[in-house]
XYZ file of C-alpha atoms in Angstrom:
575
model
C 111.706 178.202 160.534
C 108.837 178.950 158.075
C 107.636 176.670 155.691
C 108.164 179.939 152.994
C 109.185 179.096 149.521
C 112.705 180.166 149.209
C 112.774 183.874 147.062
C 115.249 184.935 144.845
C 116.118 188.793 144.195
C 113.950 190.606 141.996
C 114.537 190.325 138.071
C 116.335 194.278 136.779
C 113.716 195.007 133.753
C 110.787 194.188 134.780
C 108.311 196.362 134.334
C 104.961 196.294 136.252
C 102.273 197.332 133.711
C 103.108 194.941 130.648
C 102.818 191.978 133.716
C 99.420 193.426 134.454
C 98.202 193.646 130.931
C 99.827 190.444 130.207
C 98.249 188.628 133.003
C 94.582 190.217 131.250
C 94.339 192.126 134.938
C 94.242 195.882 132.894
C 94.047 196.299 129.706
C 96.588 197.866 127.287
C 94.125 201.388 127.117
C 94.046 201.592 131.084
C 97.892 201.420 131.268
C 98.048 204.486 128.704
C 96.043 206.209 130.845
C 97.005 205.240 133.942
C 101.108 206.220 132.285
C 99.731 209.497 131.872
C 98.568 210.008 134.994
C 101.590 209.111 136.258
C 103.948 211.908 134.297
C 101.800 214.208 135.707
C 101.842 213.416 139.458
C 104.817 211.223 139.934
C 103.010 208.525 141.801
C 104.119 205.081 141.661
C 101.762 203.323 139.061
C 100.875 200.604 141.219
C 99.283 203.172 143.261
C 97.382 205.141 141.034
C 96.092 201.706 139.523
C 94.487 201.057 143.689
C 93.623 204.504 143.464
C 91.621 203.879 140.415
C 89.850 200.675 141.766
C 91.558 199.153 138.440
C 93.072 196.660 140.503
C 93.537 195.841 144.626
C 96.619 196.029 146.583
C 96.558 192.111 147.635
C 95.989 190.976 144.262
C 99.334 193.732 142.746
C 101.169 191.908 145.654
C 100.190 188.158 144.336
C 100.757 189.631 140.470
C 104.181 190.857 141.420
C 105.187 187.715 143.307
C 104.505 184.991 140.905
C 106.439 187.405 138.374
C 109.159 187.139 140.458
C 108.979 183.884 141.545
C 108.796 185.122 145.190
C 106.375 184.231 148.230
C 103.872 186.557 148.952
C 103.190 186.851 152.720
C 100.304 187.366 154.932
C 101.890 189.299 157.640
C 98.608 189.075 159.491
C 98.989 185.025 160.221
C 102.962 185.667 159.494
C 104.995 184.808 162.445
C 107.081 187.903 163.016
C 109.766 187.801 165.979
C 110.634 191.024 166.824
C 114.652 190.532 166.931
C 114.951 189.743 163.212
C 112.419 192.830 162.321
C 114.500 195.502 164.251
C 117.843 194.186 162.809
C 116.794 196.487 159.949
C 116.390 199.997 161.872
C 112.773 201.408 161.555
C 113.496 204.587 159.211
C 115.226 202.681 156.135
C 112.605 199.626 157.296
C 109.711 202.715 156.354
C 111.242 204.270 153.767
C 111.814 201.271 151.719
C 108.422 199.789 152.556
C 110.535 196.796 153.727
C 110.657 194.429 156.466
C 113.091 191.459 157.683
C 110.583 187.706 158.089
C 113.503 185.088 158.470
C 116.977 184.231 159.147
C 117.645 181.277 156.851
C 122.170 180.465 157.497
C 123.703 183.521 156.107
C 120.627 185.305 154.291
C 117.984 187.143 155.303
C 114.414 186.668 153.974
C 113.224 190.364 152.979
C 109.531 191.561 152.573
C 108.891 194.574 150.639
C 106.167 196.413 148.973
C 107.607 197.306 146.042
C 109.603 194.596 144.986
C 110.734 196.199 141.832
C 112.568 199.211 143.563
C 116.453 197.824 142.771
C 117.649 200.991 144.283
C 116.373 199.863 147.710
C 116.749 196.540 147.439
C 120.702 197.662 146.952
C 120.506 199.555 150.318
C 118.974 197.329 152.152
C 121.943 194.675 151.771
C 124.191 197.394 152.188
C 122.358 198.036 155.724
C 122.068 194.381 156.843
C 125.149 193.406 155.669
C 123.969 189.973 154.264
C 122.649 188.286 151.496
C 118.972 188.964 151.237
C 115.861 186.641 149.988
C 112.962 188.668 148.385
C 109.376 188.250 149.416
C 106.476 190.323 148.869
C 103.853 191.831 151.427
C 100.743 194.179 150.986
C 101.834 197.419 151.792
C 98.552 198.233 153.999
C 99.808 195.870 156.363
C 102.895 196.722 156.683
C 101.981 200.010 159.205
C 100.419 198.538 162.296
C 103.459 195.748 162.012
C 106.104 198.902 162.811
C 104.213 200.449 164.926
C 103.960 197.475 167.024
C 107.681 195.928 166.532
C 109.687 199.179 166.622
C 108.858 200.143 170.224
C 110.409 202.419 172.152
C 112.196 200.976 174.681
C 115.485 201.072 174.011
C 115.792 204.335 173.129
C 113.914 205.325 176.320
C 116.315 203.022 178.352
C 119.078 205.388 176.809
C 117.583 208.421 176.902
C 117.170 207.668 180.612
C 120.751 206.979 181.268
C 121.293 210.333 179.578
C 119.483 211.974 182.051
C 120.942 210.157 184.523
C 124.537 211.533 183.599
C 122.598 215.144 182.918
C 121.746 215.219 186.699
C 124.214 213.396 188.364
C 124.733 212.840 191.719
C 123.903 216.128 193.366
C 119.887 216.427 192.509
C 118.611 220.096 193.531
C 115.741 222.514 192.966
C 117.696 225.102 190.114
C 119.192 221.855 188.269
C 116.250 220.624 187.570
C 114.105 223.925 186.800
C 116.952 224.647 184.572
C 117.276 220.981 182.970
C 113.270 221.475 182.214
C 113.017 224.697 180.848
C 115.141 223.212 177.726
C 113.381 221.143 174.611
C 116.095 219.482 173.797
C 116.992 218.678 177.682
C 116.731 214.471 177.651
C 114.028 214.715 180.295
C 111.754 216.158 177.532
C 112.879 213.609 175.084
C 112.325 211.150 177.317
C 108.724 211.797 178.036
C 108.338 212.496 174.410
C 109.136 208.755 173.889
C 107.595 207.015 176.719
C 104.246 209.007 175.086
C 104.631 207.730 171.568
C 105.777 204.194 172.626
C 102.537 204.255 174.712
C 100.249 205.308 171.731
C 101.694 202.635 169.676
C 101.288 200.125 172.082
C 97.560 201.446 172.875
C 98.010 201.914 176.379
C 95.750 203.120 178.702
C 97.731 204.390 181.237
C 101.057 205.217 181.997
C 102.768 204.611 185.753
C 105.957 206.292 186.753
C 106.721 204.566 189.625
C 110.192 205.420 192.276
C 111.134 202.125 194.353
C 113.668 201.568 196.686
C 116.749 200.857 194.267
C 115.324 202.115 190.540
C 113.021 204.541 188.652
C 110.149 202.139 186.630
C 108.270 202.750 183.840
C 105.241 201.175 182.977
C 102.099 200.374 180.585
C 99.048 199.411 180.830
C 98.174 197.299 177.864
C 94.069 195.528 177.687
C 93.976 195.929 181.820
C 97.812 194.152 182.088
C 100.655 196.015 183.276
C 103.620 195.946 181.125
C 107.118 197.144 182.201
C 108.871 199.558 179.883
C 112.363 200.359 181.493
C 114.022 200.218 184.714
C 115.852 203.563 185.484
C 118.063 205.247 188.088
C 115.560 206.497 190.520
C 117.499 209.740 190.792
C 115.545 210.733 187.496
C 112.285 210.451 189.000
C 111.826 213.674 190.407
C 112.844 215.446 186.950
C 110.066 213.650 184.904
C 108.000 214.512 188.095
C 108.146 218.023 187.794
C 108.349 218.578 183.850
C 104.832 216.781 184.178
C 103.554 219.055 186.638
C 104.419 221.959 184.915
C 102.811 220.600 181.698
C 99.835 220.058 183.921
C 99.784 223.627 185.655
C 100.525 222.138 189.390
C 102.451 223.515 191.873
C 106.040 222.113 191.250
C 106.919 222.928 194.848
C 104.361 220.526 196.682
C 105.964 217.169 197.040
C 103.910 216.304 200.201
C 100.574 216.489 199.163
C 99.148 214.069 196.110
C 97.646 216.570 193.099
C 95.724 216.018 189.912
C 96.158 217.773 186.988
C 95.355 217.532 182.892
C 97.049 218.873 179.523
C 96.501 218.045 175.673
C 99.651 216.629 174.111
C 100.437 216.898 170.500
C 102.425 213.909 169.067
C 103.490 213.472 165.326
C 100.075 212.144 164.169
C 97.322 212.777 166.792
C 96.298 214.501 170.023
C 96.637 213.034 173.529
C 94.012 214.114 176.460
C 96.264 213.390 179.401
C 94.922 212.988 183.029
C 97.860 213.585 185.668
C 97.433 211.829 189.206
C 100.760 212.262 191.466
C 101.088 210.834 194.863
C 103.526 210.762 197.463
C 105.184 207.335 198.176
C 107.977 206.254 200.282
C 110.824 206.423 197.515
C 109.159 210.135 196.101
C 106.511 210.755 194.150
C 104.567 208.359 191.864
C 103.242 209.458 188.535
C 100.151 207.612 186.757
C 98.489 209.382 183.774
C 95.387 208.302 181.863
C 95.958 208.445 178.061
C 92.597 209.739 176.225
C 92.805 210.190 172.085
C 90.637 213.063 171.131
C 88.099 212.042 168.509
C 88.997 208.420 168.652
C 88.071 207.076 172.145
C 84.209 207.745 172.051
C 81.977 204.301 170.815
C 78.840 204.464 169.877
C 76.459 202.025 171.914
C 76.543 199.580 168.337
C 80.237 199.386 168.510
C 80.885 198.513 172.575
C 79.562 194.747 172.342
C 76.368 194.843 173.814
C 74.062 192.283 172.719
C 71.418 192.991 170.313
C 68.203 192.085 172.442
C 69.966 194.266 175.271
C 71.029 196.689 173.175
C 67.459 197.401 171.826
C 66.326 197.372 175.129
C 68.899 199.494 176.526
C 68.402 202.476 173.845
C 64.290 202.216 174.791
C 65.408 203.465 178.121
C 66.996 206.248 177.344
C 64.339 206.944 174.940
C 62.057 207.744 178.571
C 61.403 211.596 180.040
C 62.340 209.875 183.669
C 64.203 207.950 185.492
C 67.885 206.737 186.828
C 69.916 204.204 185.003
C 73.028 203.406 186.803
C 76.058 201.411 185.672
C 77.816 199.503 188.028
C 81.731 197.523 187.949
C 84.916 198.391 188.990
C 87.556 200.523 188.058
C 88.633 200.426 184.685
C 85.648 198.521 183.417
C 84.490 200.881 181.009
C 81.574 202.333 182.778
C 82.182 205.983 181.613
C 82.701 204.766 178.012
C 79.262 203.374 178.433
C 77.597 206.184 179.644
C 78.697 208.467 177.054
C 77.858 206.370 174.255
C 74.753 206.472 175.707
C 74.830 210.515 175.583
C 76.058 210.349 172.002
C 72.402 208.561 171.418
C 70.687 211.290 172.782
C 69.714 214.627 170.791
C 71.787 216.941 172.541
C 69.752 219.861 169.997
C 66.540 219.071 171.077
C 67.664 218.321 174.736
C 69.356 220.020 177.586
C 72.186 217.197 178.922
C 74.196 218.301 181.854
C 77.405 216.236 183.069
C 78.759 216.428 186.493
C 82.087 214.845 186.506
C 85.311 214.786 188.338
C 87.392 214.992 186.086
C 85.762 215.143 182.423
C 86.625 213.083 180.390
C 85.550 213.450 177.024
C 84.322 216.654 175.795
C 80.875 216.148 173.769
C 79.736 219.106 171.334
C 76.205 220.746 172.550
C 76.231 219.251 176.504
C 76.996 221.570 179.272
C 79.850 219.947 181.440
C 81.084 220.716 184.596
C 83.642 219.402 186.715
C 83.838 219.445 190.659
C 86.837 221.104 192.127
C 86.460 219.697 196.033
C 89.013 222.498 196.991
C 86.270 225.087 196.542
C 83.998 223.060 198.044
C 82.512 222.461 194.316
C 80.934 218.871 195.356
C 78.565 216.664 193.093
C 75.723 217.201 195.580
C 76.489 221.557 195.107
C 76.613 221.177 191.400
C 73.650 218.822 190.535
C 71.435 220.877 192.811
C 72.647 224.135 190.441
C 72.194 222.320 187.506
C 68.633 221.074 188.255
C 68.118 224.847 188.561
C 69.242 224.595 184.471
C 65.878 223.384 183.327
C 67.910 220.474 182.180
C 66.270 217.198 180.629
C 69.090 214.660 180.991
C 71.537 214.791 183.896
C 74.780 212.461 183.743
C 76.607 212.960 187.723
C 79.928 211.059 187.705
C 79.510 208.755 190.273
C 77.188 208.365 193.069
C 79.761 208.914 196.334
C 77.774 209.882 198.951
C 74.384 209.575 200.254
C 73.730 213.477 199.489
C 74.239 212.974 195.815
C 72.742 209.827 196.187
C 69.332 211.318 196.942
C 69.687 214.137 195.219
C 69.890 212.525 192.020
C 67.065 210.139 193.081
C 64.620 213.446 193.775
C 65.482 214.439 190.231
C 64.686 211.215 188.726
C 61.224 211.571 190.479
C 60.684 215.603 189.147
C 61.012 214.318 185.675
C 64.667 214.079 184.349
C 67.163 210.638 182.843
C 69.700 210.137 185.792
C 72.409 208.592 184.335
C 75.526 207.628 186.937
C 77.605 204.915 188.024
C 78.288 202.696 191.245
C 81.070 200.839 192.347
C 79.136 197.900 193.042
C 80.225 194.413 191.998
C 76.552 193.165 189.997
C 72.836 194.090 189.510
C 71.575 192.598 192.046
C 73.582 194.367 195.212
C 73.038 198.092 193.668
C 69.794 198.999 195.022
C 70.942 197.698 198.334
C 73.940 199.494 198.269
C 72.048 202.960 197.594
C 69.590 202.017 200.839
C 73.111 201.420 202.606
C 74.362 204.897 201.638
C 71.131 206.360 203.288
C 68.865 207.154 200.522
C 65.144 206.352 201.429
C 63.291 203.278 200.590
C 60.518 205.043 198.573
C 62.644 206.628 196.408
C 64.684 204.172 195.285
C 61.854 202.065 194.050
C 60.409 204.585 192.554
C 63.428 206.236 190.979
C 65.487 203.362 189.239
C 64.341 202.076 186.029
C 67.632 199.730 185.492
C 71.029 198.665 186.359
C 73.862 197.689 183.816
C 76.587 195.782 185.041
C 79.976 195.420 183.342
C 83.037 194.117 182.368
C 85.986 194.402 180.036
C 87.042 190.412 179.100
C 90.584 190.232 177.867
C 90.582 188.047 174.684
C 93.077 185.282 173.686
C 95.822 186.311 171.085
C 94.907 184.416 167.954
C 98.187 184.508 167.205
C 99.265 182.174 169.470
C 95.854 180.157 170.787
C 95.798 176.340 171.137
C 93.642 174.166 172.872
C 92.990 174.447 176.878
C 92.601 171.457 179.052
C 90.215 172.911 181.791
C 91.666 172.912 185.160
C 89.571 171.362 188.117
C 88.719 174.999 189.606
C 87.919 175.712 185.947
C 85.677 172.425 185.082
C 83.533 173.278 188.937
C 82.542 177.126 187.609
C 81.454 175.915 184.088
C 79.292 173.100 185.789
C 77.754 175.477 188.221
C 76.747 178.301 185.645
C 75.257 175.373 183.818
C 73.529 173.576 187.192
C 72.312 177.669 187.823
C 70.498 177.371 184.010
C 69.136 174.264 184.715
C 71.964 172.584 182.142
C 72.964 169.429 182.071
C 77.206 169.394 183.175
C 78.947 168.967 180.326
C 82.691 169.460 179.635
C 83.393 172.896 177.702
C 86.545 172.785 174.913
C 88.247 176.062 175.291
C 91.840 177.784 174.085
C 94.451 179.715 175.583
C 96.832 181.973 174.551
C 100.330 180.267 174.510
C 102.125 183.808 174.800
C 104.088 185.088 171.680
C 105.960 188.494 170.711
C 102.105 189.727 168.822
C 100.844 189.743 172.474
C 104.038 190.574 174.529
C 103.741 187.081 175.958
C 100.854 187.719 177.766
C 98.579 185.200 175.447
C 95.527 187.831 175.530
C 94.978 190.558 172.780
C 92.548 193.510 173.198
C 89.275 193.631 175.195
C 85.968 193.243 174.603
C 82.678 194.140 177.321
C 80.275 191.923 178.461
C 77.160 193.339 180.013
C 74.607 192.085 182.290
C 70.899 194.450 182.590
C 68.720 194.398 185.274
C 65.303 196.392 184.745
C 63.705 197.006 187.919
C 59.938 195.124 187.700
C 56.729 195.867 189.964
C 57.947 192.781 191.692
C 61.308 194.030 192.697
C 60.184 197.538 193.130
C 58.226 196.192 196.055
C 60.531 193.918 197.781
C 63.361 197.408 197.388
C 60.347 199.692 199.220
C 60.419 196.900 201.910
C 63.779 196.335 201.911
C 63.296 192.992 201.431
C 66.412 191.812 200.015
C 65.371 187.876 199.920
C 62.284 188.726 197.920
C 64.268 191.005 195.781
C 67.156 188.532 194.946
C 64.608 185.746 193.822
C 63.138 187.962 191.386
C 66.360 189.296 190.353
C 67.596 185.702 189.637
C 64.084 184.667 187.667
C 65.021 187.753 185.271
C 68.436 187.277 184.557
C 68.334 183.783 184.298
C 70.572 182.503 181.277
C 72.105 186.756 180.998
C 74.226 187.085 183.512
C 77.912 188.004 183.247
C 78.733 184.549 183.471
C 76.910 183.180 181.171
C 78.078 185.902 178.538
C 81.365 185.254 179.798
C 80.651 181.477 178.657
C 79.323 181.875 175.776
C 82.360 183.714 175.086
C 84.570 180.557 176.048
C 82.934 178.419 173.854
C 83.659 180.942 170.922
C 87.305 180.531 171.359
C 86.749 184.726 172.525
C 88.762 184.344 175.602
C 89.776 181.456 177.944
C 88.265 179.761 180.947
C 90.636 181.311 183.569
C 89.534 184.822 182.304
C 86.195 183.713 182.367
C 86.731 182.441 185.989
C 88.552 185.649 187.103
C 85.762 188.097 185.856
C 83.046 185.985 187.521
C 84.742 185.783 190.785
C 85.188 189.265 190.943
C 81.317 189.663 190.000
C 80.667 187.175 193.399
C-alpha cells in the first residue's frame, strides 16, 4: 500500500483557466487569448497553454491537483504493479488518458491527465465497476507506462490457441499455404503481435523455438531471455513458413538452415528484420534480429565511451592508414561501434566501402556490399574488388579467415583505415590471434594502429535497487583488480536489483558499454614482429594499467551503475 493521500472525485464546475489566473500562473489577458485560440482549433486549453510555453505540463498537473484536493503522482518513482494497471483495458486506459495506481478495500485509486473530464471519469467507473479515487499524473509520462504494462502476451497466448484450433490435428503442405495466404488468418495476427509486443518491450531478438512437448516464444530483453508464451508445437511450422515467405526463402527446404531479411511496417515505425532458421530435432527454429530504421545508429558521443578514450579514439580515425579492430563477443555491440565510427567520417569527401554479411544498417553516401557464400561471394573476393574501388576507408565485417585476414592487413599497409572486428575475448590476445590465423609477423606490426575491446554491462533497475552484501567470490575479484592497480584492498558498497514488475523481475534495466583501448606502441610493435608474446603482454599491461574492462566495470559498481555479480560475470568472460 502507498503512502498516497487519499483523493476524492473531481469537483463538476471547475474550470481550469480562472484556477490558473487565480493562482497568478497566467494572467487574465493570456487566458483571452489562449480562449480564442481554442474556438478556433478545438484543443484542450491546457494544451495550447504547454504549447505556448505559458505554463509546463508538471506544474498544470500540481495546479490541478491541489484544486482538487488530489495527489499528484510521479509515475516515474510510482510503484506500478501491472495486475491493477490492466484491470482497466488499454484502449479506454488511452483514450481517457487514465491509469489504475492502487487497490485501497472496495475503490480504486485512478490517475488521469485530465482530471476535469467528468465524462470519462463516468466511464471509467462504469468500466471498473467500483468506486474510484482521483489522482493526477503528467500526461508525458503516461506513454512509455502503457507501452510497457499492456504487453502482449495474452492476446498472443490466445491468438495461438486460435491457430491451434485453425490447424488442427492433421498439419499438411496446402493447409498451411492456404492458412498463410490470408491477412486475417491468426498466424498473421499472431506474428503481428509477437512484433509489436517485442518493440514495446525493446527487444533485440526474437526466438521461435519447437521443443519436445510445446511451441515457445521468446525475447531478448538487455542480453536476458524472456519467455513470451508457451504454445502447441503443432503451430510452429505455420509461423515458420509465413516468415519465410516474408523473407523470400524457399518454403519447401526444411532440411537445410537459411537466412533471410524483410522491412516490417508496424503502427508507428519500421522494423529491419534479420531471419536465421535452423533445423532442430522438434522442426525448425526461428530467431530474428529486430533493427529500427533511423533509430538504432549512435553516434560515438552517445555509446559511453569515456572522454579521454573517446578523444583518442576519433584521432584515429582521423589517420590516412591503418587497421583498427574491435574485439568481444556476440552481441556486444561491436558493429554498433564501428558504424558510429563511420557516421564520424565524411562519407562526401571520402570513399567508405563496407563488406558485411549481412548489412546491417544502411548509411547514406557508403558503398555496401554483402557476401552471398552461395556464389562463392567471400570477404576475401569482395575486399580484393573493392580495393580495386580507389576506396579510402574500408569497413570488412569480420576477420574469419586468414585470407581476409591478410588481405585487409596489405591494405592497411597501401594506405587505407581498416576497420573490422574479432571474436577475441580482450586487447591483449588479438594480435596473437591474427598470427594464429596465419597472417605474417611483419604485417601485423606494421598494420594495426589499435584494438578496442568491449562490452555491454546490464545495469541495476533503479526501481527496485537496495544495498548488496558482496559475496566471497565477489569480495576476491574487487581485491585483485585493486592488488593489479597497486590499491590498497578495501571493501566496495554496491546494490542489486531486488527484481520488480519495471524490470520483469530480472533486477537489471537497459545496458550500457564499457570499453577498454589498446594502441599498439613501438614497444609492442616489436615484441608482435618477434612474436614475442611475454614481451608484448608486459607492455600491454604497463598501458592499460588502471583502463581495463575491469576497472571500468568497477568504477561502475561503485556508482550504483550495475552490481558486483555483473561486474564479475563480464570480467570472467574477458579472462
Amino acid at each position: 500500500m502507498s503512502d498516497t493521500p487519499e483523493a476524492a472525485a473531481p469537483r463538476p464546475k471547475l474550470r481550469l483557466g480562472d484556477v490558473l489566473v487565480e493562482q497568478q500562473l497566467i494572467s487574465a489577458e493570456q487566458l483571452t487569448q489562449a480562449l480564442e485560440l481554442q474556438r478556433a482549433t478545438g484543443k484542450k486549453l491546457g494544451r495550447i497553454l504547454i504549447e505556448a510555453n505559458l505554463i509546463t505540463e508538471e506544474a498544470l498537473a500540481h495546479v490541478l491537483a491541489r484544486q482538487l484536493r488530489a495527489p499528484f503522482v510521479n509515475l516515474k518513482t510510482f510503484p506500478l504493479k501491472t495486475e491493477l494497471v490492466r484491470l482497466l483495458p488499454e484502449t479506454p486506459a488511452r483514450r481517457f488518458r487514465a491509469l489504475v495506481l492502487e487497490e485501497r478495500g472496495d475503490t480504486l485509486l485512478v490517475a488521469m491527465a485530465d482530471p476535469l473530464d467528468l465524462f470519462g471519469f463516468d466511464e471509467l467507473a462504469k468500466i471498473l465497476k467500483r468506486r474510484l479515487a482521483m489522482a493526477v499524473v503528467a500526461d508525458s509520462q503516461l506513454a512509455a507506462v502503457y507501452d510497457k504494462h499492456y504487453r502482449r502476451s495474452d492476446e498472443i497466448s490466445g491468438l495461438a490457441k486460435a491457430l491451434e484450433k485453425d490447424i488442427g490435428d492433421a498439419v499438411d503442405f496446402g493447409t498451411l499455404q492456404a492458412s498463410v495466404g490470408q491477412e486475417g488468418a491468426p498466424v498473421v495476427r499472431l506474428l503481428q503481435s509477437v512484433f509489436e509486443d517485442a518493440t514495446r518491450a525493446g527487444a533485440s531478438d526474437v526466438h521461435i523455438e519447437p521443443q519436445e512437448g510445446d511451441l515457445v516464444i521468446r525475447n531478448r530483453v538487455d542480453g536476458i531471455l524472456q519467455v513470451l508464451t508457451q504454445a502447441d508445437k503443432r503451430i510452429a511450422p505455420a509461423l515458420a513458413q509465413r516468415l519465410k515467405l516474408m523473407a523470400g526463402l524457399d518454403i519447401s527446404e526444411k532440411r537445410l538452415p537459411q537466412d533471410g531479411r524483410f522491412t516490417l511496417r508496424l503502427s508507428d515505425r519500421t522494423l529491419d528484420v534479420r531471419l536465421s532458421t535452423m533445423p532442430s530435432q522438434y522442426g525448425e527454429s526461428v530467431v530474428m534480429r529486430l533493427l529500427g530504421q533511423g533509430s538504432a545508429l549512435r553516434r560515438l558521443g552517445d555509446i559511453g565511451m569515456p572522454d579521454d578514450m573517446l578523444k583518442r579514439f576519433r584521432e584515429l580515425l582521423g589517420r590516412d592508414a591503418g587497421m583498427i579492430l574491435v574485439t568481444g563477443p556476440t552481441g556486444s555491440g561491436k558493429t554498433s561501434t564501428l558504424y558510429a565510427a563511420l557516421a564520424e567520417l565524411d562519407a562526401e569527401q571520402q570513399k567508405i566501402i563496407t563488406v558485411e554479411d549481412p548489412v546491417e544498417y544502411r548509411l547514406p553516401g557508403l558503398t555496401q556490399v554483402q557476401v552471398n557464400d552461395k556464389i562463392e561471394l567471400d570477404f576475401a573476393r569482395v575486399l580484393r574488388a573493392a580495393l580495386r574501388q580507389d576506396p579510402d576507408v574500408i569497413l570488412v565485417g569480420e576477420m574469419r579467415d586468414a585470407q581476409t585476414a591478410e588481405i585487409g592487413l596489405r591494405a592497411a599497409i597501401t594506405g587505407h583505415l581498416v576497420l573490422s572486428t574479432l571474436h577475441t575475448k580482450d586487447t591483449v590476445s588479438t594480435p596473437f590471434r591474427l598470427l594464429d590465423m596465419g597472417a605474417p609477423p611483419f604485417m601485423v606490426a606494421t598494420s594495426l594502429q589499435a584494438v578496442l575491446a568491449q562490452r555491454l554491462l546490464r545495469g541495476v533497475c533503479k526501481h527496485c535497487a537496495e544495498p548488496h552484501i558482496a559475496t566471497p567470490q565477489e569480495q576476491a575479484w574487487v581485491q585483485e583488480v585493486q592488488r593489479l592497480n597497486g590499491e590498497t584492498p578495501t571493501p566496495v558498497q554496491s546494490v542489486k536489483g531486488r527484481g520488480c514488475a519495471e524490470c520483469n523481475g530480472t533486477g537489471t534495466q537497459g545496458r550500457r558499454g564499457i570499453y577498454e583501448m589498446l594502441e599498439i606502441d613501438p614497444d609492442m610493435a616489436l615484441a608482435i614482429q618477434r612474436s614475442d608474446a611475454g614481451a608484448f603482454l608486459a607492455a600491454a599491461r604497463r598501458s592499460l594499467k588502471g583502463k581495463t574492462l575491469a576497472d571500468r566495470s568497477l568504477a561502475l559498481v561503485r556508482a550504483g551503475k550495475t552490481s558486483l555479480a555483473e561486474a564479475v560475470r563480464i570480467s570472467v568472460d574477458a579472462e
